[in-house]
PDB file of C-alpha atoms in Angstrom:
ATOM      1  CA  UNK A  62       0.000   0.000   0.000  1.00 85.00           C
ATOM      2  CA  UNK A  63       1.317   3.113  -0.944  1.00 89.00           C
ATOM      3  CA  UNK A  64       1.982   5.870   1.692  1.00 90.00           C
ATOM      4  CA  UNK A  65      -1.032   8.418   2.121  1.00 94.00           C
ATOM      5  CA  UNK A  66      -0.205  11.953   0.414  1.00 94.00           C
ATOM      6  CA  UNK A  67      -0.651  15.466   2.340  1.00 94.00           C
ATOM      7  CA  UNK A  68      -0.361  18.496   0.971  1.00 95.00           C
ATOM      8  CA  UNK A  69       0.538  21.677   2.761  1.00 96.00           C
ATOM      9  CA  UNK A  70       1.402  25.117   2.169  1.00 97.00           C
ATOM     10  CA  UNK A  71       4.678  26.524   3.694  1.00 97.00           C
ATOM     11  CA  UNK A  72       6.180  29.881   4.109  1.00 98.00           C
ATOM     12  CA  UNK A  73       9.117  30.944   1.443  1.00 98.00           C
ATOM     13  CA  UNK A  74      11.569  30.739   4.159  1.00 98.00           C
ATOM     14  CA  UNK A  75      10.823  27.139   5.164  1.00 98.00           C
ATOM     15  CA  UNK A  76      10.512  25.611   1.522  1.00 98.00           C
ATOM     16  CA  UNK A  77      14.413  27.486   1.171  1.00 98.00           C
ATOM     17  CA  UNK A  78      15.679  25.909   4.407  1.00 98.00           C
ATOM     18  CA  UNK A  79      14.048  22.412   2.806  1.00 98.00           C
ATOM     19  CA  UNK A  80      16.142  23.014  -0.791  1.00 98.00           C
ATOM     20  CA  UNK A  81      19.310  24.058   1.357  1.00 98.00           C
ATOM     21  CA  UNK A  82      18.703  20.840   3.581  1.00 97.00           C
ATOM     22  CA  UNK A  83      18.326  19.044   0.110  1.00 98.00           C
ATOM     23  CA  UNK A  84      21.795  20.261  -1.502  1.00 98.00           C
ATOM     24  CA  UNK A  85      23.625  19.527   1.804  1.00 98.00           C
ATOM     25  CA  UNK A  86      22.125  16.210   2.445  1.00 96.00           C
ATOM     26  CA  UNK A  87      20.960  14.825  -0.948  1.00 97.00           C
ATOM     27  CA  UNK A  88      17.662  13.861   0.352  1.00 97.00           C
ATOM     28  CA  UNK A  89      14.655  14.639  -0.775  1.00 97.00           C
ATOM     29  CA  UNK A  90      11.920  17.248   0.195  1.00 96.00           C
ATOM     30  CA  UNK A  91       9.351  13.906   1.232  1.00 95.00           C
ATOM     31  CA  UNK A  92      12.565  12.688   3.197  1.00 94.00           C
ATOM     32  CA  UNK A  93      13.532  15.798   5.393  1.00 96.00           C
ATOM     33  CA  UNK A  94       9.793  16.592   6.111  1.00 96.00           C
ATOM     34  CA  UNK A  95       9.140  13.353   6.804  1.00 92.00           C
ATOM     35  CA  UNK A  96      11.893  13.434   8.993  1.00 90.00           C
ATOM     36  CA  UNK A  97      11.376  16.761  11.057  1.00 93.00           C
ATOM     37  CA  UNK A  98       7.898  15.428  11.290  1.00 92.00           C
ATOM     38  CA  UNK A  99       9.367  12.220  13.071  1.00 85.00           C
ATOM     39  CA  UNK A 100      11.065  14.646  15.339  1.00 86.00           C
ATOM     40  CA  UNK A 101       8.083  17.316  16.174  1.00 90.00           C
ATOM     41  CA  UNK A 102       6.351  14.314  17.231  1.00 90.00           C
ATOM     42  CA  UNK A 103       8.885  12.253  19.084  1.00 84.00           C
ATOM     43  CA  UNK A 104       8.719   9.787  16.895  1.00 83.00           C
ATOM     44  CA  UNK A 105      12.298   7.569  16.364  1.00 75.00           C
ATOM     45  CA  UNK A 106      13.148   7.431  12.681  1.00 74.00           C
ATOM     46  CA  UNK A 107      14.722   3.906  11.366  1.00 76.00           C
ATOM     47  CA  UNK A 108      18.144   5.297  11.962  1.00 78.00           C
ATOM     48  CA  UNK A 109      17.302   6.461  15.015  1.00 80.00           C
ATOM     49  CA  UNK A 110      16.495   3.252  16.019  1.00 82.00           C
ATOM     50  CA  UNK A 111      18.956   1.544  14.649  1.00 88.00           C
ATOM     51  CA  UNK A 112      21.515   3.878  16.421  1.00 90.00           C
ATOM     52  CA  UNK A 113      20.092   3.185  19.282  1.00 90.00           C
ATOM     53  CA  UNK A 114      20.322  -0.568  19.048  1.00 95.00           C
ATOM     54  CA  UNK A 115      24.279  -0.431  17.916  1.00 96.00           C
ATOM     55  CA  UNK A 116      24.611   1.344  20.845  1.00 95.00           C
ATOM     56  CA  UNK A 117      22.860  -1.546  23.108  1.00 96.00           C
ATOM     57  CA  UNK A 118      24.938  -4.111  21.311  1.00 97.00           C
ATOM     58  CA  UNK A 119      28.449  -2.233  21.539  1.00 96.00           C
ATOM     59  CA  UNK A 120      27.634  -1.890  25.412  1.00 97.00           C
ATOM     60  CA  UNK A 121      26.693  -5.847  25.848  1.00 97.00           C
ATOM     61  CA  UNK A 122      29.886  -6.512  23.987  1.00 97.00           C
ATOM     62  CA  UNK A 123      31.820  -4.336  25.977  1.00 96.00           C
ATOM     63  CA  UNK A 124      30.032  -6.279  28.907  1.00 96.00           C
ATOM     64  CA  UNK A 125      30.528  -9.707  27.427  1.00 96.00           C
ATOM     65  CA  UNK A 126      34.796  -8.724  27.105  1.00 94.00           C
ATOM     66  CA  UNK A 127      34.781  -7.565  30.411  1.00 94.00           C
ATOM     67  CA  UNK A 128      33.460 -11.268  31.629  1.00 93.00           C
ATOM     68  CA  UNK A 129      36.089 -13.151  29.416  1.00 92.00           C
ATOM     69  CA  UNK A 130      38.634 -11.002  30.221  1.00 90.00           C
ATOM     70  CA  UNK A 131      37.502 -11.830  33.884  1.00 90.00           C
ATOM     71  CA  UNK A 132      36.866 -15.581  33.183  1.00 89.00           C
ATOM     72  CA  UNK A 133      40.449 -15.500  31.696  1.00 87.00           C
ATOM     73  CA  UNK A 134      41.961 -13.857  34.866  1.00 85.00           C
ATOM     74  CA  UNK A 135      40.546 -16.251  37.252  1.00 86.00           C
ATOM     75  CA  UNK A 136      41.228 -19.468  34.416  1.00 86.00           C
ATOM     76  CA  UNK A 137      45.223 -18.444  35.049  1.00 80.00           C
ATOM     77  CA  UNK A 138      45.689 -18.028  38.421  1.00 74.00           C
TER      78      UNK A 138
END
């Protein structure tokens, strides 16, 4: 299913801060308002997500070294 369409009218200054988001990014307009939609209401974008989760996952492994390091330590003695 295809995603719903909305049309809006915007001020000059906020369809030029879109095209200058555009050139810097490469994104498109649907992508950055999409986007600072996600963020006006709190709403976690994919990558947002995803950051989140490599972030969980670098802290278990962190976790998990810590233990075989510890495991090691004690294995040696």
């Amino acid at each position: 299913m295809p995603n719903p369409f909305l049309g809006v009218r915007i001020p000059p200054e906020i369809e030029q801060a879109i095209i200058d988001r555009m050139k810097q990014t490469g994104q498109s307009k649907s992508e950055i308002v999409i986007a600072a939609l996600e963020t006006y209401l709190d709403m976690p974008s994919c990558h947002q997500r995803l950051t989140e989760v490599e972030q969980r996952l670098s802290e278990v492994e962190s976790a998990l070294n810590t233990k075989k390091n510890e495991i090691s330590e004690t294995q040696s003695e």
